[in-house]
PDB file of C-alpha atoms in Angstrom:
ATOM      1  CA  MET A  21      76.842  -3.545 115.449  1.00  0.00           C
ATOM      2  CA  GLN A  22      78.283  -0.172 116.305  1.00  0.00           C
ATOM      3  CA  GLU A  23      78.529   2.078 113.180  1.00  0.00           C
ATOM      4  CA  SER A  24      80.935   5.180 113.051  1.00  0.00           C
ATOM      5  CA  ILE A  25      79.603   8.381 111.546  1.00  0.00           C
ATOM      6  CA  TYR A  26      83.025   8.693 109.984  1.00  0.00           C
ATOM      7  CA  LYS A  27      82.948   5.650 107.838  1.00  0.00           C
ATOM      8  CA  ILE A  28      82.631   6.336 103.998  1.00  0.00           C
ATOM      9  CA  GLU A  29      79.175   4.652 104.188  1.00  0.00           C
ATOM     10  CA  TRP A  30      77.869   7.302 106.322  1.00  0.00           C
ATOM     11  CA  SER A  31      79.583  10.226 104.592  1.00  0.00           C
ATOM     12  CA  LEU A  32      78.074   9.012 101.303  1.00  0.00           C
ATOM     13  CA  PHE A  33      74.529   8.829 103.000  1.00  0.00           C
ATOM     14  CA  ILE A  34      74.823  12.408 104.357  1.00  0.00           C
ATOM     15  CA  ALA A  35      75.939  13.801 101.069  1.00  0.00           C
ATOM     16  CA  MET A  36      73.007  12.033  99.282  1.00  0.00           C
ATOM     17  CA  CYS A  37      70.685  13.441 101.748  1.00  0.00           C
ATOM     18  CA  GLU A  38      72.008  16.995 100.968  1.00  0.00           C
ATOM     19  CA  ASN A  39      70.925  17.101  97.381  1.00  0.00           C
ATOM     20  CA  ALA A  40      73.924  15.438  95.730  1.00  0.00           C
ATOM     21  CA  SER A  41      73.547  12.694  93.009  1.00  0.00           C
ATOM     22  CA  LEU A  42      75.024   9.488  93.500  1.00  0.00           C
ATOM     23  CA  GLN A  43      77.653  10.306  90.788  1.00  0.00           C
ATOM     24  CA  GLU A  44      78.301  13.731  92.582  1.00  0.00           C
ATOM     25  CA  ALA A  45      78.667  12.037  95.868  1.00  0.00           C
ATOM     26  CA  ALA A  46      80.945   9.318  94.624  1.00  0.00           C
ATOM     27  CA  GLU A  47      83.272  11.845  92.978  1.00  0.00           C
ATOM     28  CA  ALA A  48      83.442  13.798  96.255  1.00  0.00           C
ATOM     29  CA  TYR A  49      84.958  10.768  97.883  1.00  0.00           C
ATOM     30  CA  GLY A  50      87.190   9.608  94.898  1.00  0.00           C
ATOM     31  CA  LEU A  51      84.732   6.664  94.187  1.00  0.00           C
ATOM     32  CA  SER A  52      83.081   5.154  91.145  1.00  0.00           C
ATOM     33  CA  ALA A  53      79.291   5.364  91.145  1.00  0.00           C
ATOM     34  CA  SER A  54      79.201   1.448  91.409  1.00  0.00           C
ATOM     35  CA  ALA A  55      81.443   1.431  94.494  1.00  0.00           C
ATOM     36  CA  ALA A  56      79.536   4.285  96.146  1.00  0.00           C
ATOM     37  CA  SER A  57      76.229   2.279  95.391  1.00  0.00           C
ATOM     38  CA  ARG A  58      77.966  -0.969  96.992  1.00  0.00           C
ATOM     39  CA  ALA A  59      78.824   1.111 100.138  1.00  0.00           C
ATOM     40  CA  LEU A  60      75.244   2.467 100.531  1.00  0.00           C
ATOM     41  CA  ARG A  61      74.112  -1.131 100.337  1.00  0.00           C
ATOM     42  CA  ARG A  62      76.388  -2.093 103.045  1.00  0.00           C
ATOM     43  CA  LEU A  63      74.981   0.514 105.219  1.00  0.00           C
ATOM     44  CA  GLU A  64      71.325  -0.614 104.506  1.00  0.00           C
ATOM     45  CA  ASP A  65      72.306  -4.289 105.311  1.00  0.00           C
ATOM     46  CA  SER A  66      73.979  -3.256 108.614  1.00  0.00           C
ATOM     47  CA  LEU A  67      70.772  -1.209 109.662  1.00  0.00           C
ATOM     48  CA  GLY A  68      68.445  -3.648 108.420  1.00  0.00           C
ATOM     49  CA  ALA A  69      66.351  -1.085 106.511  1.00  0.00           C
ATOM     50  CA  ASN A  70      66.178   0.356 102.949  1.00  0.00           C
ATOM     51  CA  LEU A  71      67.261   3.878 102.980  1.00  0.00           C
ATOM     52  CA  PHE A  72      66.876   4.671  99.195  1.00  0.00           C
ATOM     53  CA  ASP A  73      64.033   3.969  96.785  1.00  0.00           C
ATOM     54  CA  ARG A  74      66.083   2.734  93.703  1.00  0.00           C
ATOM     55  CA  THR A  75      62.991   2.280  91.549  1.00  0.00           C
ATOM     56  CA  CYS A  76      62.985   6.099  91.031  1.00  0.00           C
ATOM     57  CA  LYS A  77      65.752   7.464  88.666  1.00  0.00           C
ATOM     58  CA  PRO A  78      67.584   9.242  90.235  1.00  0.00           C
ATOM     59  CA  MET A  79      66.950   7.257  93.520  1.00  0.00           C
ATOM     60  CA  VAL A  80      65.279   8.954  96.416  1.00  0.00           C
ATOM     61  CA  LEU A  81      65.230   8.703 100.174  1.00  0.00           C
ATOM     62  CA  THR A  82      62.680   6.233 101.599  1.00  0.00           C
ATOM     63  CA  PRO A  83      60.643   7.458 104.663  1.00  0.00           C
ATOM     64  CA  GLU A  84      63.152   5.470 106.652  1.00  0.00           C
ATOM     65  CA  GLY A  85      66.037   7.136 105.186  1.00  0.00           C
ATOM     66  CA  LYS A  86      64.437  10.655 105.739  1.00  0.00           C
ATOM     67  CA  ALA A  87      63.865   9.800 109.387  1.00  0.00           C
ATOM     68  CA  LEU A  88      67.357   8.552 109.891  1.00  0.00           C
ATOM     69  CA  TYR A  89      68.840  11.711 108.416  1.00  0.00           C
ATOM     70  CA  ARG A  90      66.585  13.874 110.684  1.00  0.00           C
ATOM     71  CA  LYS A  91      67.988  11.976 113.722  1.00  0.00           C
ATOM     72  CA  ILE A  92      71.702  12.070 112.770  1.00  0.00           C
ATOM     73  CA  LYS A  93      71.871  15.637 111.094  1.00  0.00           C
ATOM     74  CA  PRO A  94      72.100  17.550 114.500  1.00  0.00           C
ATOM     75  CA  ALA A  95      75.097  15.351 115.589  1.00  0.00           C
ATOM     76  CA  HIS A  96      76.699  15.686 112.065  1.00  0.00           C
ATOM     77  CA  VAL A  97      76.519  19.612 112.282  1.00  0.00           C
ATOM     78  CA  ILE A  98      77.693  19.609 115.896  1.00  0.00           C
ATOM     79  CA  THR A  99      80.659  17.227 115.017  1.00  0.00           C
ATOM     80  CA  LYS A 100      81.721  19.380 112.110  1.00  0.00           C
ATOM     81  CA  ASP A 101      81.611  22.536 114.296  1.00  0.00           C
ATOM     82  CA  ALA A 102      83.781  20.780 117.001  1.00  0.00           C
ATOM     83  CA  LEU A 103      86.187  19.617 114.422  1.00  0.00           C
ATOM     84  CA  GLU A 104      86.468  23.278 112.899  1.00  0.00           C
ATOM     85  CA  ALA A 105      86.835  24.677 116.553  1.00  0.00           C
ATOM     86  CA  PHE A 106      89.657  22.105 117.359  1.00  0.00           C
ATOM     87  CA  LYS A 107      91.419  23.086 114.175  1.00  0.00           C
ATOM     88  CA  GLU A 108      91.339  26.871 115.071  1.00  0.00           C
ATOM     89  CA  SER A 109      92.561  26.232 118.559  1.00  0.00           C
ATOM     90  CA  ASN A 110      95.446  24.347 116.985  1.00  0.00           C
ATOM     91  CA  ALA A 111      96.238  26.959 114.531  1.00  0.00           C
ATOM     92  CA  LYS A 112      95.174  24.697 111.866  1.00  0.00           C
ATOM     93  CA  HIS A 113      92.937  27.165 109.715  1.00  0.00           C
ATOM     94  CA  PRO A 114      90.086  25.627 107.712  1.00  0.00           C
ATOM     95  CA  ASP A 115      90.018  25.347 104.028  1.00  0.00           C
ATOM     96  CA  LEU A 116      87.868  28.071 102.319  1.00  0.00           C
ATOM     97  CA  LYS A 117      85.702  27.277  99.309  1.00  0.00           C
ATOM     98  CA  ILE A 118      83.913  30.447  98.124  1.00  0.00           C
ATOM     99  CA  GLY A 119      81.947  31.649  95.172  1.00  0.00           C
ATOM    100  CA  PHE A 120      81.583  35.283  93.945  1.00  0.00           C
ATOM    101  CA  LEU A 121      79.364  36.825  91.400  1.00  0.00           C
ATOM    102  CA  ASP A 122      81.006  37.781  88.244  1.00  0.00           C
ATOM    103  CA  SER A 123      80.584  41.464  88.992  1.00  0.00           C
ATOM    104  CA  PHE A 124      82.781  41.123  92.109  1.00  0.00           C
ATOM    105  CA  SER A 125      85.565  39.081  90.300  1.00  0.00           C
ATOM    106  CA  LEU A 126      88.009  41.997  89.262  1.00  0.00           C
ATOM    107  CA  SER A 127      87.260  44.398  91.838  1.00  0.00           C
ATOM    108  CA  VAL A 128      86.743  42.435  95.085  1.00  0.00           C
ATOM    109  CA  VAL A 129      88.145  38.957  94.702  1.00  0.00           C
ATOM    110  CA  PRO A 130      91.982  39.572  94.432  1.00  0.00           C
ATOM    111  CA  LYS A 131      91.817  42.035  97.518  1.00  0.00           C
ATOM    112  CA  PHE A 132      89.703  39.476  99.420  1.00  0.00           C
ATOM    113  CA  ILE A 133      92.213  36.673  98.762  1.00  0.00           C
ATOM    114  CA  GLU A 134      94.996  38.863  99.588  1.00  0.00           C
ATOM    115  CA  ARG A 135      93.466  39.447 103.061  1.00  0.00           C
ATOM    116  CA  VAL A 136      92.436  36.030 103.881  1.00  0.00           C
ATOM    117  CA  LYS A 137      95.419  33.862 102.353  1.00  0.00           C
ATOM    118  CA  SER A 138      97.266  33.781 105.587  1.00  0.00           C
ATOM    119  CA  SER A 139      94.146  32.492 107.608  1.00  0.00           C
ATOM    120  CA  ALA A 140      93.150  29.593 105.427  1.00  0.00           C
ATOM    121  CA  SER A 141      95.049  26.289 104.732  1.00  0.00           C
ATOM    122  CA  SER A 142      93.804  26.479 101.110  1.00  0.00           C
ATOM    123  CA  ILE A 143      91.342  28.641  99.183  1.00  0.00           C
ATOM    124  CA  THR A 144      89.150  27.690  96.493  1.00  0.00           C
ATOM    125  CA  CYS A 145      87.435  30.593  94.682  1.00  0.00           C
ATOM    126  CA  LEU A 146      84.852  30.180  91.850  1.00  0.00           C
ATOM    127  CA  THR A 147      82.904  32.760  90.082  1.00  0.00           C
ATOM    128  CA  GLY A 148      79.683  32.905  88.082  1.00  0.00           C
ATOM    129  CA  SER A 149      75.980  34.218  88.092  1.00  0.00           C
ATOM    130  CA  SER A 150      73.722  33.590  90.950  1.00  0.00           C
ATOM    131  CA  ASP A 151      72.005  30.566  89.584  1.00  0.00           C
ATOM    132  CA  ARG A 152      75.403  28.811  88.993  1.00  0.00           C
ATOM    133  CA  LEU A 153      76.666  29.644  92.191  1.00  0.00           C
ATOM    134  CA  LEU A 154      73.720  28.447  94.158  1.00  0.00           C
ATOM    135  CA  GLU A 155      73.891  25.222  92.154  1.00  0.00           C
ATOM    136  CA  ARG A 156      77.722  24.715  93.198  1.00  0.00           C
ATOM    137  CA  LEU A 157      76.339  25.652  96.975  1.00  0.00           C
ATOM    138  CA  ALA A 158      74.029  22.856  96.802  1.00  0.00           C
ATOM    139  CA  LYS A 159      76.585  20.456  95.276  1.00  0.00           C
ATOM    140  CA  ARG A 160      79.080  21.311  98.241  1.00  0.00           C
ATOM    141  CA  GLU A 161      81.547  22.528  95.612  1.00  0.00           C
ATOM    142  CA  VAL A 162      81.541  25.776  97.661  1.00  0.00           C
ATOM    143  CA  ASP A 163      80.567  26.464 101.257  1.00  0.00           C
ATOM    144  CA  VAL A 164      79.613  30.085 100.992  1.00  0.00           C
ATOM    145  CA  ILE A 165      78.758  32.421  98.120  1.00  0.00           C
ATOM    146  CA  LEU A 166      78.084  35.999  97.298  1.00  0.00           C
ATOM    147  CA  SER A 167      74.572  36.171  95.534  1.00  0.00           C
ATOM    148  CA  SER A 168      71.937  38.488  94.184  1.00  0.00           C
ATOM    149  CA  ASP A 169      69.449  35.754  94.745  1.00  0.00           C
ATOM    150  CA  PRO A 170      68.859  35.260  98.534  1.00  0.00           C
ATOM    151  CA  SER A 171      67.271  31.535  97.861  1.00  0.00           C
ATOM    152  CA  LEU A 172      64.733  32.195 100.405  1.00  0.00           C
ATOM    153  CA  GLU A 173      63.160  28.619  99.614  1.00  0.00           C
ATOM    154  CA  ASN A 174      66.073  27.017 101.171  1.00  0.00           C
ATOM    155  CA  SER A 175      66.029  27.233 104.915  1.00  0.00           C
ATOM    156  CA  GLU A 176      69.243  25.386 105.418  1.00  0.00           C
ATOM    157  CA  TYR A 177      71.441  28.342 104.390  1.00  0.00           C
ATOM    158  CA  ARG A 178      72.661  31.041 106.568  1.00  0.00           C
ATOM    159  CA  ARG A 179      72.231  34.414 104.721  1.00  0.00           C
ATOM    160  CA  LEU A 180      73.152  37.913 105.469  1.00  0.00           C
ATOM    161  CA  LEU A 181      72.206  41.073 103.452  1.00  0.00           C
ATOM    162  CA  LEU A 182      75.614  42.850 102.878  1.00  0.00           C
ATOM    163  CA  ILE A 183      75.379  45.382 100.215  1.00  0.00           C
ATOM    164  CA  ARG A 184      72.347  47.331  98.377  1.00  0.00           C
ATOM    165  CA  GLU A 185      73.171  49.198  95.261  1.00  0.00           C
ATOM    166  CA  PRO A 186      71.173  51.043  92.652  1.00  0.00           C
ATOM    167  CA  SER A 187      70.960  50.138  88.984  1.00  0.00           C
ATOM    168  CA  ILE A 188      72.172  52.379  86.046  1.00  0.00           C
ATOM    169  CA  ALA A 189      71.255  52.713  82.391  1.00  0.00           C
ATOM    170  CA  ILE A 190      74.020  52.316  79.955  1.00  0.00           C
ATOM    171  CA  PHE A 191      74.008  53.878  76.451  1.00  0.00           C
ATOM    172  CA  PRO A 192      76.389  53.964  73.520  1.00  0.00           C
ATOM    173  CA  ARG A 193      78.251  57.221  73.121  1.00  0.00           C
ATOM    174  CA  SER A 194      76.538  57.927  69.879  1.00  0.00           C
ATOM    175  CA  ILE A 195      73.175  58.564  71.527  1.00  0.00           C
ATOM    176  CA  GLU A 196      72.112  61.679  73.793  1.00  0.00           C
ATOM    177  CA  PHE A 197      73.691  61.496  77.142  1.00  0.00           C
ATOM    178  CA  TYR A 198      71.280  62.101  80.150  1.00  0.00           C
ATOM    179  CA  SER A 199      72.975  63.847  83.015  1.00  0.00           C
ATOM    180  CA  THR A 200      69.784  63.100  85.008  1.00  0.00           C
ATOM    181  CA  ALA A 201      67.513  59.897  84.766  1.00  0.00           C
ATOM    182  CA  PRO A 202      65.391  59.740  81.661  1.00  0.00           C
ATOM    183  CA  SER A 203      61.735  58.951  82.164  1.00  0.00           C
ATOM    184  CA  TRP A 204      60.661  55.414  81.607  1.00  0.00           C
ATOM    185  CA  ASN A 205      58.464  56.628  78.826  1.00  0.00           C
ATOM    186  CA  HIS A 206      61.461  58.085  77.057  1.00  0.00           C
ATOM    187  CA  LEU A 207      63.270  54.702  77.339  1.00  0.00           C
ATOM    188  CA  LEU A 208      60.229  53.050  76.170  1.00  0.00           C
ATOM    189  CA  PHE A 209      59.872  54.967  73.018  1.00  0.00           C
ATOM    190  CA  CYS A 210      63.656  55.772  72.213  1.00  0.00           C
ATOM    191  CA  ASN A 211      63.532  53.394  69.084  1.00  0.00           C
ATOM    192  CA  PHE A 212      66.787  51.789  70.380  1.00  0.00           C
ATOM    193  CA  PRO A 213      66.560  48.112  71.354  1.00  0.00           C
ATOM    194  CA  PHE A 214      66.958  46.899  75.096  1.00  0.00           C
ATOM    195  CA  ILE A 215      69.590  44.206  75.697  1.00  0.00           C
ATOM    196  CA  ASN A 216      68.037  42.056  78.524  1.00  0.00           C
ATOM    197  CA  SER A 217      69.671  39.872  81.060  1.00  0.00           C
ATOM    198  CA  TYR A 218      69.428  36.137  81.290  1.00  0.00           C
ATOM    199  CA  GLY A 219      66.134  35.250  83.122  1.00  0.00           C
ATOM    200  CA  LYS A 220      67.740  32.772  85.538  1.00  0.00           C
ATOM    201  CA  SER A 221      70.566  34.927  86.652  1.00  0.00           C
ATOM    202  CA  GLY A 222      70.246  37.257  89.729  1.00  0.00           C
ATOM    203  CA  ARG A 223      70.161  40.260  87.521  1.00  0.00           C
ATOM    204  CA  GLY A 224      67.538  38.671  85.126  1.00  0.00           C
ATOM    205  CA  LYS A 225      65.290  37.846  88.000  1.00  0.00           C
ATOM    206  CA  LEU A 226      65.477  41.143  89.555  1.00  0.00           C
ATOM    207  CA  LEU A 227      64.757  42.865  86.186  1.00  0.00           C
ATOM    208  CA  HIS A 228      61.859  40.719  85.124  1.00  0.00           C
ATOM    209  CA  SER A 229      60.092  41.160  88.455  1.00  0.00           C
ATOM    210  CA  PHE A 230      60.544  44.881  88.391  1.00  0.00           C
ATOM    211  CA  LEU A 231      59.270  45.219  84.756  1.00  0.00           C
ATOM    212  CA  LEU A 232      56.380  42.862  85.401  1.00  0.00           C
ATOM    213  CA  THR A 233      55.280  44.585  88.687  1.00  0.00           C
ATOM    214  CA  SER A 234      55.687  48.002  87.197  1.00  0.00           C
ATOM    215  CA  GLY A 235      53.888  47.203  83.739  1.00  0.00           C
ATOM    216  CA  ILE A 236      56.982  48.339  81.763  1.00  0.00           C
ATOM    217  CA  ALA A 237      57.548  46.539  78.569  1.00  0.00           C
ATOM    218  CA  LEU A 238      61.065  47.281  77.147  1.00  0.00           C
ATOM    219  CA  THR A 239      61.517  46.489  73.429  1.00  0.00           C
ATOM    220  CA  GLY A 240      64.345  44.305  72.333  1.00  0.00           C
ATOM    221  CA  ASN A 241      64.913  40.672  71.432  1.00  0.00           C
ATOM    222  CA  LEU A 242      68.353  40.122  72.694  1.00  0.00           C
ATOM    223  CA  VAL A 243      69.146  38.327  76.059  1.00  0.00           C
ATOM    224  CA  CYS A 244      72.754  38.043  77.267  1.00  0.00           C
ATOM    225  CA  ASP A 245      74.170  36.312  80.416  1.00  0.00           C
ATOM    226  CA  SER A 246      77.640  37.856  79.923  1.00  0.00           C
ATOM    227  CA  LEU A 247      78.416  41.426  81.371  1.00  0.00           C
ATOM    228  CA  ILE A 248      81.364  41.911  79.176  1.00  0.00           C
ATOM    229  CA  ILE A 249      79.569  40.906  76.031  1.00  0.00           C
ATOM    230  CA  LYS A 250      76.612  43.204  77.096  1.00  0.00           C
ATOM    231  CA  LEU A 251      79.219  46.119  77.536  1.00  0.00           C
ATOM    232  CA  GLN A 252      80.671  45.586  74.277  1.00  0.00           C
ATOM    233  CA  LEU A 253      77.285  45.291  72.305  1.00  0.00           C
ATOM    234  CA  VAL A 254      76.221  48.747  74.019  1.00  0.00           C
ATOM    235  CA  SER A 255      79.437  50.309  73.040  1.00  0.00           C
ATOM    236  CA  ASP A 256      79.018  48.861  69.477  1.00  0.00           C
ATOM    237  CA  ASN A 257      75.641  50.707  69.226  1.00  0.00           C
ATOM    238  CA  VAL A 258      73.626  47.478  69.267  1.00  0.00           C
ATOM    239  CA  GLY A 259      71.452  48.631  71.985  1.00  0.00           C
ATOM    240  CA  TRP A 260      71.150  50.009  75.524  1.00  0.00           C
ATOM    241  CA  SER A 261      70.908  48.026  78.915  1.00  0.00           C
ATOM    242  CA  ILE A 262      70.681  48.101  82.775  1.00  0.00           C
ATOM    243  CA  THR A 263      73.521  47.024  84.986  1.00  0.00           C
ATOM    244  CA  SER A 264      74.938  47.863  88.420  1.00  0.00           C
ATOM    245  CA  PRO A 265      77.610  50.485  89.353  1.00  0.00           C
ATOM    246  CA  LEU A 266      79.748  47.808  90.761  1.00  0.00           C
ATOM    247  CA  SER A 267      79.599  45.493  87.449  1.00  0.00           C
ATOM    248  CA  LEU A 268      80.673  48.786  85.585  1.00  0.00           C
ATOM    249  CA  ILE A 269      83.492  49.536  87.866  1.00  0.00           C
ATOM    250  CA  CYS A 270      85.160  46.197  87.101  1.00  0.00           C
ATOM    251  CA  HIS A 271      85.574  47.311  83.639  1.00  0.00           C
ATOM    252  CA  PRO A 272      87.103  50.735  83.418  1.00  0.00           C
ATOM    253  CA  GLU A 273      88.209  50.265  79.838  1.00  0.00           C
ATOM    254  CA  TYR A 274      84.548  50.871  79.016  1.00  0.00           C
ATOM    255  CA  PHE A 275      84.133  54.296  80.855  1.00  0.00           C
ATOM    256  CA  SER A 276      85.060  56.156  77.634  1.00  0.00           C
ATOM    257  CA  LYS A 277      82.918  54.055  75.142  1.00  0.00           C
ATOM    258  CA  LEU A 278      79.596  54.357  77.191  1.00  0.00           C
ATOM    259  CA  ASN A 279      77.379  57.039  78.756  1.00  0.00           C
ATOM    260  CA  PHE A 280      75.486  55.949  81.999  1.00  0.00           C
ATOM    261  CA  SER A 281      72.851  57.515  84.229  1.00  0.00           C
ATOM    262  CA  PRO A 282      70.624  56.674  87.116  1.00  0.00           C
ATOM    263  CA  LEU A 283      67.464  54.809  86.195  1.00  0.00           C
ATOM    264  CA  PRO A 284      64.150  56.805  86.424  1.00  0.00           C
ATOM    265  CA  SER A 285      61.979  56.457  89.316  1.00  0.00           C
ATOM    266  CA  PRO A 286      61.018  53.751  90.620  1.00  0.00           C
ATOM    267  CA  GLY A 287      64.641  52.664  90.220  1.00  0.00           C
ATOM    268  CA  ILE A 288      65.920  48.996  90.632  1.00  0.00           C
ATOM    269  CA  GLU A 289      67.952  48.148  93.581  1.00  0.00           C
ATOM    270  CA  ARG A 290      70.145  45.164  93.630  1.00  0.00           C
ATOM    271  CA  SER A 291      70.731  43.317  97.096  1.00  0.00           C
ATOM    272  CA  ILE A 292      73.852  41.248  97.493  1.00  0.00           C
ATOM    273  CA  TYR A 293      73.620  38.614 100.064  1.00  0.00           C
ATOM    274  CA  LEU A 294      76.256  36.171 101.767  1.00  0.00           C
ATOM    275  CA  LEU A 295      74.864  32.696 101.807  1.00  0.00           C
ATOM    276  CA  GLY A 296      76.499  29.799 103.631  1.00  0.00           C
ATOM    277  CA  ARG A 297      75.899  26.211 104.528  1.00  0.00           C
ATOM    278  CA  GLU A 298      74.677  25.739 107.997  1.00  0.00           C
ATOM    279  CA  ASP A 299      77.451  23.632 108.815  1.00  0.00           C
ATOM    280  CA  LEU A 300      80.018  26.373 107.991  1.00  0.00           C
ATOM    281  CA  PRO A 301      81.139  27.644 111.303  1.00  0.00           C
ATOM    282  CA  ILE A 302      79.511  31.000 112.248  1.00  0.00           C
ATOM    283  CA  LYS A 303      82.656  32.541 113.159  1.00  0.00           C
ATOM    284  CA  LEU A 304      84.122  32.068 109.758  1.00  0.00           C
ATOM    285  CA  PHE A 305      80.929  33.079 107.986  1.00  0.00           C
ATOM    286  CA  ASN A 306      81.036  36.376 109.959  1.00  0.00           C
ATOM    287  CA  GLU A 307      84.763  36.785 109.180  1.00  0.00           C
ATOM    288  CA  ILE A 308      84.134  36.344 105.556  1.00  0.00           C
ATOM    289  CA  ALA A 309      81.317  38.963 105.654  1.00  0.00           C
ATOM    290  CA  ALA A 310      83.389  41.502 107.633  1.00  0.00           C
ATOM    291  CA  THR A 311      86.397  40.975 104.990  1.00  0.00           C
ATOM    292  CA  ILE A 312      84.254  41.518 102.076  1.00  0.00           C
ATOM    293  CA  CYS A 313      82.597  44.698 103.650  1.00  0.00           C
ATOM    294  CA  THR A 314      86.229  45.998 104.257  1.00  0.00           C
ATOM    295  CA  VAL A 315      87.207  45.497 100.853  1.00  0.00           C
ATOM    296  CA  TYR A 316      84.152  47.099  99.383  1.00  0.00           C
ATOM    297  CA  GLU A 317      84.533  50.101 101.754  1.00  0.00           C
ATOM    298  CA  ASP A 318      88.293  50.541 101.069  1.00  0.00           C
ATOM    299  CA  ASN A 319      88.580  49.906  97.406  1.00  0.00           C
ATOM    300  CA  ILE A 320      85.055  49.975  95.593  1.00  0.00           C
ATOM    301  CA  LEU A 321      83.339  52.961  97.219  1.00  0.00           C
ATOM    302  CA  PRO A 322      86.248  55.388  96.588  1.00  0.00           C
ATOM    303  CA  GLU A 323      86.457  54.360  92.880  1.00  0.00           C
ATOM    304  CA  MET A 324      82.621  54.638  92.488  1.00  0.00           C
ATOM    305  CA  GLN A 325      82.778  58.032  94.165  1.00  0.00           C
ATOM    306  CA  LYS A 326      85.328  59.152  91.636  1.00  0.00           C
ATOM    307  CA  VAL A 327      83.307  57.847  88.512  1.00  0.00           C
ATOM    308  CA  MET A 328      79.638  58.186  89.490  1.00  0.00           C
ATOM    309  CA  PRO A 329      79.484  60.151  92.754  1.00  0.00           C
ATOM    310  CA  ASN A 330      75.615  60.600  92.774  1.00  0.00           C
ATOM    311  CA  LEU A 331      75.145  56.869  92.523  1.00  0.00           C
ATOM    312  CA  ALA A 332      77.898  56.087  95.101  1.00  0.00           C
ATOM    313  CA  LYS A 333      75.722  57.992  97.694  1.00  0.00           C
ATOM    314  CA  GLN A 334      72.909  55.332  97.064  1.00  0.00           C
ATOM    315  CA  CYS A 335      75.097  52.370  97.688  1.00  0.00           C
ATOM    316  CA  HIS A 336      74.665  50.876 101.365  1.00  0.00           C
ATOM    317  CA  MET A 337      76.799  48.410 103.041  1.00  0.00           C
ATOM    318  CA  ARG A 338      75.792  46.487 106.360  1.00  0.00           C
ATOM    319  CA  ARG A 339      78.604  44.945 108.499  1.00  0.00           C
ATOM    320  CA  PRO A 340      77.881  41.735 110.339  1.00  0.00           C
ATOM    321  CA  GLU A 341      76.988  42.392 113.981  1.00  0.00           C
TER     322      GLU A 341
END
């Protein structure tokens, strides 16, 4: 019996193979979990093979299921690319589902949408921390994200390093301002608590790795995953913290409430990557990267140059080739 790869059974099978749960795969196609399960059963019956081990909770692929996915995956990718190319050739622009880091939400996202809105049939734009965005990418809620976590363990993502920027120390106005970077010893023994970042976020991972490898033990028992809350806490004299110039640029209302300076050597550099699913057309991936770089160059760097000229010189951008 000939089976079409476009039947719902095959679409559900592919979604399940790409890290989706049964519930998530069902919701993606407007089905109940029980209806999706019956559809997968029909596929197994038609092939005469068990594709899923249902004794595991959640169910997992059997060796036969894995072997089948390996065989049909190249055809699935080629077919999606062919359909996207057909849409473009007929002026039917693709849907764009993209996720941005919170620190880009105010400074980059509106300008980005303004530039791409005429070339996409629809735009879904989500924001969050790197860990949340990676979850959404894995669940196919978005096709491409801007992340400070390169997710090197996932070989199925396209990735491109776009931006590198230094980190800065932010202090309340009430304590001494450092026009040049204070020493790490001064920060260690300043008797002012350090407000840390959430360990699973991109910023948190970066800070944890740096402090651990550098043997630096900053004191403070407050962890926060929200930038705006962290800025408010610092301005309220609760402690000091570390962030990025781009993150601070998004909130100009805090310029007059904070002092900020470069970190002492060795500093902490944040790298921003564009990550995309491998079935995202490479042309679209590169167009997204180029647009983000244009927005950053035209709108972010000039503002950063006005507010923190010394730090702006340490920001680097890499356009796609």
